[in-house]
Coordinates of C-alpha atoms in Angstrom, one line a residue:
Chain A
X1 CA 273.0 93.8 308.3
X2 CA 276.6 93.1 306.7
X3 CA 276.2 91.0 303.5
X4 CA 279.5 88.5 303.6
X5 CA 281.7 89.3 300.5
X6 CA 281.6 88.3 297.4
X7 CA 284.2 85.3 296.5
X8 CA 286.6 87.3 294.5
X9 CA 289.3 85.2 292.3
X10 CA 292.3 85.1 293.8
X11 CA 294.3 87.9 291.7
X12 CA 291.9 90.8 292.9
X13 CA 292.1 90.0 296.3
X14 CA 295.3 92.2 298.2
X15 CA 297.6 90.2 299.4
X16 CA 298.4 89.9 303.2
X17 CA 301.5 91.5 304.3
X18 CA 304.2 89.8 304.0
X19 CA 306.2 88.9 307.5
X20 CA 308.4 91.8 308.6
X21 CA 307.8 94.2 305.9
X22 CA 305.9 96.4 307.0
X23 CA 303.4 97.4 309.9
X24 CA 299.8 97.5 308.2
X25 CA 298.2 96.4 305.2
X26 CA 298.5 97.0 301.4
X27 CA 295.2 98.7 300.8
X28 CA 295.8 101.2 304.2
X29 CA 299.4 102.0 302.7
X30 CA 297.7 103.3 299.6
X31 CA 295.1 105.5 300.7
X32 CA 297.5 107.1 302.9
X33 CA 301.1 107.0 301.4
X34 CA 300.7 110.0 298.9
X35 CA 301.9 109.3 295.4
X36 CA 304.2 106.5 296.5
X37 CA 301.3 104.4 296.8
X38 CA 301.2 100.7 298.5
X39 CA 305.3 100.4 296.8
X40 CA 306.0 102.9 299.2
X41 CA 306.9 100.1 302.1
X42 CA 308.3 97.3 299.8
X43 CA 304.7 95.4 299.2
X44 CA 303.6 95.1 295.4
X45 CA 300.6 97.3 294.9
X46 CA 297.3 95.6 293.8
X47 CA 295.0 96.7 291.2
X48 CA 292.7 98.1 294.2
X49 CA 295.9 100.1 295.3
X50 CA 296.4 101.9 291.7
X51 CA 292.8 102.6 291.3
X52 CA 292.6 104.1 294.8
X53 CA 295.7 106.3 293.9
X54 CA 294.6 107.0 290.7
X55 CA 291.5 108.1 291.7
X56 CA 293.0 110.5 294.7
X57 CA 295.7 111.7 291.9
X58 CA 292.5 112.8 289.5
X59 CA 290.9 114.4 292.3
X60 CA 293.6 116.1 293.9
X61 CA 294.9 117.5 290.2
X62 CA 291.3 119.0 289.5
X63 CA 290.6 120.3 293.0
X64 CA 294.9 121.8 293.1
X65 CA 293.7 123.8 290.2
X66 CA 290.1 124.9 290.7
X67 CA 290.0 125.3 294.1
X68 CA 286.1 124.0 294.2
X69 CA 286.4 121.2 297.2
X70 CA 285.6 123.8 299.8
X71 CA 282.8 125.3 297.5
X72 CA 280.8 121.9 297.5
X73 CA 281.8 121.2 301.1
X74 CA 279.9 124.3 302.0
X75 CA 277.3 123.9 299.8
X76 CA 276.8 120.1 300.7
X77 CA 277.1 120.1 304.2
X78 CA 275.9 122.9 305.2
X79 CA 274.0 123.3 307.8
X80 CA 270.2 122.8 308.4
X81 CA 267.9 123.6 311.2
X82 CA 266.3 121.2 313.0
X83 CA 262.9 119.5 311.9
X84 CA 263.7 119.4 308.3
X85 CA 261.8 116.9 306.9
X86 CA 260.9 115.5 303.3
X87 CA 258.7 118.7 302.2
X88 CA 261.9 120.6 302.1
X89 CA 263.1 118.1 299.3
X90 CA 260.0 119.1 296.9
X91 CA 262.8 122.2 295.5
X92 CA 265.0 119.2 294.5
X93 CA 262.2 117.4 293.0
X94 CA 261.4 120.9 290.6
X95 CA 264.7 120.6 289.8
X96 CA 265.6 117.0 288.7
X97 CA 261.9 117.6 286.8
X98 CA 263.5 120.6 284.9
X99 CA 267.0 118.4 284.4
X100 CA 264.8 115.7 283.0
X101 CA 262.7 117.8 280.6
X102 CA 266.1 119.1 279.4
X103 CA 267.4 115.6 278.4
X104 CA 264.4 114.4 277.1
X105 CA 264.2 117.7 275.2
X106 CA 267.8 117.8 273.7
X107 CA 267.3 114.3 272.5
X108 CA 263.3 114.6 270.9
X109 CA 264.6 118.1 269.1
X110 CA 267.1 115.2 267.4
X111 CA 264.1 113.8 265.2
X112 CA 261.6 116.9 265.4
X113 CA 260.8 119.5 262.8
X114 CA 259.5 122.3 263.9
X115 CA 257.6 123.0 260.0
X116 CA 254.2 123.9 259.9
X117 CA 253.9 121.0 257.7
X118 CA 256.0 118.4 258.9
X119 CA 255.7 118.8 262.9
X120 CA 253.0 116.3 262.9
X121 CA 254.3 113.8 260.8
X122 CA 257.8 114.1 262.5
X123 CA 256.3 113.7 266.0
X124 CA 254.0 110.8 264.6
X125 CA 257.2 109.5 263.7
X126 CA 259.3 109.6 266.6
X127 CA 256.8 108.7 268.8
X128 CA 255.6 105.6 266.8
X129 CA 258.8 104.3 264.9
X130 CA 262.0 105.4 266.4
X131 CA 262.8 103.2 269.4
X132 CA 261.9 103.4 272.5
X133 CA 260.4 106.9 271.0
X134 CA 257.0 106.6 272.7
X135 CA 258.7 106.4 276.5
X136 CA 261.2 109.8 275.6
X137 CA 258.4 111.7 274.3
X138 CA 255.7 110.1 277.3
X139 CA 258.7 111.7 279.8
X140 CA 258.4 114.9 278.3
X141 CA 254.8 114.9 277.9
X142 CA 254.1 113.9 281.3
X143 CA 257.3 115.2 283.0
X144 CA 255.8 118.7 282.0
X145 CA 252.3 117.9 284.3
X146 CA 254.7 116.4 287.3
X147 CA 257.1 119.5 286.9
X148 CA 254.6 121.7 287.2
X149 CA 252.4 119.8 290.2
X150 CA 255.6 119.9 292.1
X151 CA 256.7 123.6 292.0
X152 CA 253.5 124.6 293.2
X153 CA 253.7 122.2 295.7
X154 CA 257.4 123.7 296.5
X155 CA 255.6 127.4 296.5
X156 CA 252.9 125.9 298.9
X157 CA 255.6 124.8 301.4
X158 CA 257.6 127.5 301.0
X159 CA 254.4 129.7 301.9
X160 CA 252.9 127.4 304.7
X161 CA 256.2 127.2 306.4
X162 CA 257.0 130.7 306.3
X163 CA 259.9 131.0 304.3
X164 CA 259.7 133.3 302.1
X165 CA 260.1 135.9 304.8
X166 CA 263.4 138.4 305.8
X167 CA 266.0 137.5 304.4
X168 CA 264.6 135.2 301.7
X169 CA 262.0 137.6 299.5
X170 CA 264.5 137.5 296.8
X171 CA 264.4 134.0 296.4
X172 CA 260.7 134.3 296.4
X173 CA 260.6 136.4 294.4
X174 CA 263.0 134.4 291.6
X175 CA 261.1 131.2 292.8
X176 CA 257.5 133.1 291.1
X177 CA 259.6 134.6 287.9
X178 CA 260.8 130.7 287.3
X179 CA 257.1 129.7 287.7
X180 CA 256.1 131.9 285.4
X181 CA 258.7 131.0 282.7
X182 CA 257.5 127.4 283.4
X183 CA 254.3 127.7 282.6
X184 CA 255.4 129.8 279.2
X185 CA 257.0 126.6 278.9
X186 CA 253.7 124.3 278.9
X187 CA 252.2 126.8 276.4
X188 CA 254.7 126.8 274.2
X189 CA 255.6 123.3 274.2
X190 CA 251.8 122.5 274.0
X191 CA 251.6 123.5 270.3
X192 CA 254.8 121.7 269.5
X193 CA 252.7 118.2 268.2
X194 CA 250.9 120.4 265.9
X195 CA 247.6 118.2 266.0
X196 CA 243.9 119.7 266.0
X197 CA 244.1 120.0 269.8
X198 CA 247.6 121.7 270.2
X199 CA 246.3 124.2 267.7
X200 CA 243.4 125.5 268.5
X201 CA 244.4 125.8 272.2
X202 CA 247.3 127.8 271.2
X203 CA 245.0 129.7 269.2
X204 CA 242.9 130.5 272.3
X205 CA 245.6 131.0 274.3
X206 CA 247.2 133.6 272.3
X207 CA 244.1 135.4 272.1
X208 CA 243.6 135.5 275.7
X209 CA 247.0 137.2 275.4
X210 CA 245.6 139.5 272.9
X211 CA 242.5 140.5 275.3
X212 CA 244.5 142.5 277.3
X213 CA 244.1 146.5 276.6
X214 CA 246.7 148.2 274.6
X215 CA 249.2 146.1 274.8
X216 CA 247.7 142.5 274.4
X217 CA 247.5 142.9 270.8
X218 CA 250.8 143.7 270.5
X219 CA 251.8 140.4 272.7
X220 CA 249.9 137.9 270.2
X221 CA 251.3 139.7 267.3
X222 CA 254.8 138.7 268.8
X223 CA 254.2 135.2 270.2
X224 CA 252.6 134.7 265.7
X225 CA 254.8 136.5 264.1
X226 CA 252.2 138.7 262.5
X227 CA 248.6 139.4 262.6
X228 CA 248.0 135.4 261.5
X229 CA 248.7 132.0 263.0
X230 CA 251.5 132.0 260.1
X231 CA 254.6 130.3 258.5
X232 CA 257.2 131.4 261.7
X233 CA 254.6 130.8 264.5
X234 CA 255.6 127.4 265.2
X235 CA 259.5 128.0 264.9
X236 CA 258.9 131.1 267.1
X237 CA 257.3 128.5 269.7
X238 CA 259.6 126.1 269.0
X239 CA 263.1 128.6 269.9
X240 CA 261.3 129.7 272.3
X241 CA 260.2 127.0 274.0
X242 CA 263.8 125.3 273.6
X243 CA 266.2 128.5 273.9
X244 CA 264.7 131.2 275.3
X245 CA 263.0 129.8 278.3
X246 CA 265.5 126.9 278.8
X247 CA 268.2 129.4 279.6
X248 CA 266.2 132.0 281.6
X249 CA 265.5 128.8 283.9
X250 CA 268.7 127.6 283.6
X251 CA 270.2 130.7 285.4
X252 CA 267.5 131.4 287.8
X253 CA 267.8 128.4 289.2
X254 CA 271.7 128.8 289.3
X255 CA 270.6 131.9 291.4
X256 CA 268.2 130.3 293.3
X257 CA 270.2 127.9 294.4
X258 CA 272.6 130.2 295.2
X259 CA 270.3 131.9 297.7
X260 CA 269.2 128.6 299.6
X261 CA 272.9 127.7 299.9
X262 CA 274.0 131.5 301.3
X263 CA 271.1 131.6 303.6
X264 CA 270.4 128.5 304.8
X265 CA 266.8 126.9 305.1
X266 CA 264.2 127.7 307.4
X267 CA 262.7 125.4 310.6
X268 CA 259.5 124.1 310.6
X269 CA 257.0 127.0 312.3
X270 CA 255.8 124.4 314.7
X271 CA 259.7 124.5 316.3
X272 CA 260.0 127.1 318.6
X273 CA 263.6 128.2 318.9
X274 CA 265.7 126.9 321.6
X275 CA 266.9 129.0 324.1
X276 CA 270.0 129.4 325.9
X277 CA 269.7 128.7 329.9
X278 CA 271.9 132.7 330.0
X279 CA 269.2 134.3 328.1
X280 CA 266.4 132.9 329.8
X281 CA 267.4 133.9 333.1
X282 CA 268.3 137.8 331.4
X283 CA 264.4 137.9 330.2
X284 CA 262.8 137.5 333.5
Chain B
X1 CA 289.6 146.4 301.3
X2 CA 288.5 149.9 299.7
X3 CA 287.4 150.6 303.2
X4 CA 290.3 150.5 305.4
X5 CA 292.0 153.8 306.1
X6 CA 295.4 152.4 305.9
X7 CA 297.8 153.8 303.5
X8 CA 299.2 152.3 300.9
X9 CA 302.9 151.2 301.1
X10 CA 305.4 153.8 300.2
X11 CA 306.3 152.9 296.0
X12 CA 309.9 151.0 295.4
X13 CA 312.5 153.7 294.6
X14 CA 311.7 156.1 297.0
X15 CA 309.4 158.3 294.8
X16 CA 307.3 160.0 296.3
X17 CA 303.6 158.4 296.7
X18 CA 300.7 159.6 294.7
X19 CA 298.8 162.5 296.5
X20 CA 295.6 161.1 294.7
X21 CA 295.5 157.6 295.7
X22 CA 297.8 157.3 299.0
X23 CA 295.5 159.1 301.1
X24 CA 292.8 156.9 300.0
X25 CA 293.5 153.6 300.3
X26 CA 292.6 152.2 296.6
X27 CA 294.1 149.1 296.1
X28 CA 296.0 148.6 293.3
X29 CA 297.1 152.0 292.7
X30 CA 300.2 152.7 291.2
X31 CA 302.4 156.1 291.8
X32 CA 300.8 158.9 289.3
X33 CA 297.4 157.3 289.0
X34 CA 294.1 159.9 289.8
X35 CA 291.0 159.1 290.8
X36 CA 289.9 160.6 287.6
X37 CA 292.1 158.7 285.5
X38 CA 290.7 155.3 287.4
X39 CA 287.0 156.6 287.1
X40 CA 287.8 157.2 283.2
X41 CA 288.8 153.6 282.7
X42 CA 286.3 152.2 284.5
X43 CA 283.7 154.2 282.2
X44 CA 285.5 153.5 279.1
X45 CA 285.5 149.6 279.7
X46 CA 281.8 149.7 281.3
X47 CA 281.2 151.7 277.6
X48 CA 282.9 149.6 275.1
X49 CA 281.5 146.7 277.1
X50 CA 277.8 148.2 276.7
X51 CA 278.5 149.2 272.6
X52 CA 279.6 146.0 272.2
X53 CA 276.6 144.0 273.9
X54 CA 274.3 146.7 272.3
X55 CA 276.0 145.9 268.5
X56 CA 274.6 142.3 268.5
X57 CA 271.7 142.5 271.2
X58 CA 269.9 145.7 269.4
X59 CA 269.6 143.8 266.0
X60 CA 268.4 140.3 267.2
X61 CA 265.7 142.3 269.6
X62 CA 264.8 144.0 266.6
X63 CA 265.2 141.1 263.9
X64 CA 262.6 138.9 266.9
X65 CA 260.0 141.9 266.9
X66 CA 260.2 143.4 263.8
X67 CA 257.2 140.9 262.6
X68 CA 254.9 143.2 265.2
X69 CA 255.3 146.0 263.0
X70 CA 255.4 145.3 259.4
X71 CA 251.5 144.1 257.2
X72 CA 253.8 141.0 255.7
X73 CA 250.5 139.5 254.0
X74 CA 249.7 141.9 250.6
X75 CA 246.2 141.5 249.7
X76 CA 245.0 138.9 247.4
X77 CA 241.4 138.2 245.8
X78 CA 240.9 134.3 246.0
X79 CA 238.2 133.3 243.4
X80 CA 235.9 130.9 245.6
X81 CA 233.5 130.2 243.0
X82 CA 230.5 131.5 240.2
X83 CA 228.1 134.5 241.1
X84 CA 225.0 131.3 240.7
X85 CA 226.3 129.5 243.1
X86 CA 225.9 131.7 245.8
X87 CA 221.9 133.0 247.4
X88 CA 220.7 135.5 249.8
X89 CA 219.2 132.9 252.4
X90 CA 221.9 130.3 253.0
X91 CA 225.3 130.2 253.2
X92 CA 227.9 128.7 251.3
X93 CA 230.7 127.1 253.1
X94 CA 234.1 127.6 251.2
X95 CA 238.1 126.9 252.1
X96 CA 240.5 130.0 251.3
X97 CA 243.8 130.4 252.1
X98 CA 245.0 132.8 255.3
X99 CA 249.0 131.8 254.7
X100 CA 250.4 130.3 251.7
X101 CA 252.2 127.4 251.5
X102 CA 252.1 126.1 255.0
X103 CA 249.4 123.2 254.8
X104 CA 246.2 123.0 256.0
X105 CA 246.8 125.4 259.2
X106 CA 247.2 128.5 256.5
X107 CA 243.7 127.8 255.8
X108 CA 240.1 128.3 256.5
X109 CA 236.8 128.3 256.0
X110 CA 234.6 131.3 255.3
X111 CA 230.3 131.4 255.1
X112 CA 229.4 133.4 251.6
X113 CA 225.9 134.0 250.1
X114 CA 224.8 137.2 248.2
X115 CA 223.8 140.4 249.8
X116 CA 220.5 140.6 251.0
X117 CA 218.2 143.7 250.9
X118 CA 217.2 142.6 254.5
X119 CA 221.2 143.6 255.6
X120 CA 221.2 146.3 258.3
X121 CA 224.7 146.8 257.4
X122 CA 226.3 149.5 255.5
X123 CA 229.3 147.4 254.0
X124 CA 229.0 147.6 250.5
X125 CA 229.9 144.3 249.9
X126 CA 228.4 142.6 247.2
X127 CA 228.6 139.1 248.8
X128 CA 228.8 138.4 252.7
X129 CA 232.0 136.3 253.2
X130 CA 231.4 135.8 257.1
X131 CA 234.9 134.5 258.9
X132 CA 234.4 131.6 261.2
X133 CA 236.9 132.9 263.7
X134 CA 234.9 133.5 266.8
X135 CA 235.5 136.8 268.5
X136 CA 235.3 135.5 271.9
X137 CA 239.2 133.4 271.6
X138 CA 239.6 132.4 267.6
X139 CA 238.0 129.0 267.9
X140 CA 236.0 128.0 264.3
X141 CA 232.6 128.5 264.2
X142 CA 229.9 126.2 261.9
X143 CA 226.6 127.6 260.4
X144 CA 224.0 125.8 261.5
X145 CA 220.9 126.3 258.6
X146 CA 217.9 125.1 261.2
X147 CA 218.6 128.1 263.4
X148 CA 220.4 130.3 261.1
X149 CA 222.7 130.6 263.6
X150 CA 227.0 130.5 263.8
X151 CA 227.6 128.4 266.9
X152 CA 231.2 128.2 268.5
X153 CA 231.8 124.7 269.6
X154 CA 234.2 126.1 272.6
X155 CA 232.6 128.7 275.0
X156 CA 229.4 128.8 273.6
X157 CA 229.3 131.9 271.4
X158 CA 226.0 132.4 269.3
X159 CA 225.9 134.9 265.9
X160 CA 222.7 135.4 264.1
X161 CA 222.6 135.2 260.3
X162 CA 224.5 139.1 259.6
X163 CA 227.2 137.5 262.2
X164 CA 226.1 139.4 265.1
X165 CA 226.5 138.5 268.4
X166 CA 223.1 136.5 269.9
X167 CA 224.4 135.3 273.1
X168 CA 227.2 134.0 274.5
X169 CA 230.9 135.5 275.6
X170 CA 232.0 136.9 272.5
X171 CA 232.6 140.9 272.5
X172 CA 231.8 141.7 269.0
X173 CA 229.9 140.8 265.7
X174 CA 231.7 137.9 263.5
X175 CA 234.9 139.5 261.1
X176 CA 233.9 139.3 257.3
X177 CA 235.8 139.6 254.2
X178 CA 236.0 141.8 251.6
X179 CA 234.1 140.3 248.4
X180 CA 234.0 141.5 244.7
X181 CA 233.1 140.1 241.1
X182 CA 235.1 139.7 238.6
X183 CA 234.4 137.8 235.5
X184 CA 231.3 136.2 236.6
X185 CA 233.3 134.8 239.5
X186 CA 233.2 135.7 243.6
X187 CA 236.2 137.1 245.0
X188 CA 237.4 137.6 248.3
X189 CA 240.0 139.9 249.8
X190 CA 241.2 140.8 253.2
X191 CA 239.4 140.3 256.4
X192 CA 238.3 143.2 258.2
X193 CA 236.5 143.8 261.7
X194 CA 233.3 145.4 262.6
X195 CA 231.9 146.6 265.5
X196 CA 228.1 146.2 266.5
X197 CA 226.8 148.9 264.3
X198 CA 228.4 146.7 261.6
X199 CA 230.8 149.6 261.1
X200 CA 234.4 148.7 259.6
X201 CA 237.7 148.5 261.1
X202 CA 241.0 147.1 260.3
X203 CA 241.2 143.5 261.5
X204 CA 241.6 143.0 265.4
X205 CA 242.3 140.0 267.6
X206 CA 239.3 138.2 268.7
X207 CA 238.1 139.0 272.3
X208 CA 239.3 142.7 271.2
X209 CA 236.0 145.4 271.7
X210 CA 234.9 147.6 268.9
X211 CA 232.6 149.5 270.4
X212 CA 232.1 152.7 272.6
X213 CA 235.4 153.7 274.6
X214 CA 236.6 150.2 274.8
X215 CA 237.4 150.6 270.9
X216 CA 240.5 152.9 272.0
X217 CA 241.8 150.2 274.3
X218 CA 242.1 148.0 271.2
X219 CA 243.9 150.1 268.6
X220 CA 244.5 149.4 265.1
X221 CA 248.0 147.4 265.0
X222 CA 250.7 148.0 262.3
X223 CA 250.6 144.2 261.5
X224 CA 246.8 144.6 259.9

């Protein structure tokens, strides 16, 4: 359905050629004409024209000098097999969680204070006096559950359809570290409100670190800071949760991504693979 | 490139090319440069490159760990209260400090009430300062008086009245403190760990065994 165009006043709409002077309109002489622009066959240029061309100059400068047009070309059209459907966009999904935890992140470590005793009070705060405080931190908050749903749901397609097989156990095998670093995430961002409940449960979990043999001990010694739930525990957490892990992600998925682009995606197992009427006829 | 047999173009001037490099098709070479000489660069920069990473990257691993493996906490007595107010039958609930000076998470609450001929233990304590960290995962315990039992409000963990284990997950009896008089007043120390003998050890981690050969899975830490 083609909606009819707005009425525009009459200065930004481009003017008809003029008779004889030239063989096409304004607007086509732009796009085309290089840096001339729509002055190039004699007609005055409208404000469409200069934004056009100053849009293609921008471009042009940038991509003259990086060289990155055929890099996003490649990397967002390439090509994908038949049968992709919308369980191949649950990947995406994990990612614009993570992108959205970030900027909610960046923007609640702007009013939080990560001291053992003004955490609560600063989160109270945030959350119930700064504005729109209580939807930021309810992102995060509940942005951490959906992140979390969905790369499982990502590993469970990527198992069921097979395609963490030759050639992409690599990128399996990053896809598990990265689920692992997420949930170190949910533990350590789980004591960040520093209320009864964020407490203890860090308490337990860090003991369930320190049940493992030899070593466990050592583990919950590192995630406290010391042999007690002391002073630097929660600004241990706290880097951790924000720096640390953050950047581990940050470049796996970098990597990942990297992967999926160099190796393409897989089909659906229930497509069998076309095949050629030449090679049919060699088999029998 | 690295791979293709082709030799390299004869250098401008007419010298001669390098017998090192022309044969093998390194790009890049210039006339005089050895294989050695190239391998020696490529070390030294790979080295410099590592010393330099390992200058800043060796103290800030250390300066993040080094709380694993220094006892930062020096022992203190806390007086919790008069020798009367304490009994061999009941226990006393008082608050101490764990950490200074970081609010009510630096602290908790401890069980006291004088020594009781009836003690299996061999502790020589003067007082029984019970700690209400449960050994199953570190969640607070309460004395209930009825029962004379310590009850763990999270997975169920049971201690009779000398804080050992009746029922329930938890792997060993309840940690205690060390207790002392001074001045007609109750002090307590450090915490310490026991096993189910009620033998002492330096403190461990909840869910961390004390006894028979699992006690050498669980060694004692620096940080206690």
């Amino acid at each position: 359905m083609k909606l009819p165009a707005p009425p525009l006043p009459k200065f930004l709409r481009s003017k008809p050629p003029r008779p004889g002077s030239g063989n096409g309109a304004a607007a086509g002489n732009g796009a085309n004409g290089g840096a001339n622009g729509g002055g190039a066959n004699g007609a005055p240029a409208s404000a469409k024209d200069h934004a056009v061309e100053g849009t293609a100059q921008v471009v042009g400068w940038l991509d003259e000098r990086s060289g990155v047009s055929p890099m996003l070309r490649g990397f967002l059209y390439r090509k994908t097999p038949k049968g992709t459907n919308w369980y191949y966009t649950l990947g995406s999904a994990t990612m614009f969680a993570f992108v959205a935890q970030a900027v909610t992140g960046v923007f609640l470590a702007m009013y939080y204070d990560p001291s053992p005793t003004k955490a609560y009070d600063s989160v109270n705060h945030l959350t119930n006096e700064v504005f729109a405080g209580e939807l930021v931190r309810g992102m995060h908050r509940w942005g951490a559950t959906v992140m979390i749903i969905l790369i499982f749901m990502h590993l469970g397609r990527t198992f069921l359809f097979g395609a963490y097989k030759y050639p992409r156990e690599l990128n399996w095998i990053i896809g598990v570290v990265l689920l692992v670093l997420t949930l170190a995430m949910g533990f350590t961002g789980y004591l960040l409100p520093f209320d009864q409940r964020s407490f203890w449960a860090t308490v337990v979990g860090v003991n369930i670190n320190a049940s493992a043999p030899v070593l466990g001990p050592y583990l919950a010694d590192f995630l406290r800071g010391g042999a007690e739930f002391g002073a630097t525990t929660l600004s241990r957490f706290y880097a951790i949760h924000m720096l640390l892990l953050p950047g581990l992600i940050g470049a796996l998925i970098g990597a990942h991504l990297y992967l999926v682009a160099k190796l393409g995606t897989t089909a659906p197992p229930w497509l069998k693979a076309e095949k050629s009427k030449a090679l049919a006829k060699e088999e029998i | 490139m690295a791979d293709k047999p082709s030799k390299q173009p004869p250098p401008k001037g007419g010298a001669k090319p390098s017998p090192y490099t022309a044969d093998r098709g390194i790009p890049g070479a210039y006339e005089g440069e050895t294989v050695t000489r190239r391998r020696l660069f490529e070390g030294s920069a790979m080295a410099i490159g590592g010393i330099a990473t390992a200058a800043f990257a060796l103290p800030a691993l250390g300066f993040a760990v080094g709380p694993m493996f220094e006892d930062d906490s020096p022992r203190r007595w806390q007086p919790i209260g008069a020798e009367p107010d304490f009994n061999p039958d009941s226990y006393v609930a008082k608050v101490i400090s764990l950490v200074p000076a970081i609010g009510d998470g630096g602290k908790t609450t401890i069980y006291v009430r004088k020594a009781s001929p009836d003690d299996t233990d061999g502790l020589k304590q003067p007082y029984v300062a019970i700690s209400t960290r449960c050994t199953h995962l570190g969640c607070p315990v309460r004395y209930v008086q009825a029962s004379e039992r310590f009850i763990c409000p999270c997975h169920g963990g049971i201690y009779n009245i000398q804080g050992e284990v009746a029922g329930g997950p938890p792997v060993r009896p309840l940690d205690r403190f060390e207790t002392r008089v001074r001045g007609g007043k109750v002090e307590v120390g450090d915490r310490f760990s026991v096993n189910k003998k009620l033998e002492r050890f330096s403190t461990r981690d909840p869910s961390n065994h004390l006894d028979g050969l699992w006690q050498y899975l669980y060694p004692a830490r620096p940080t206690t």
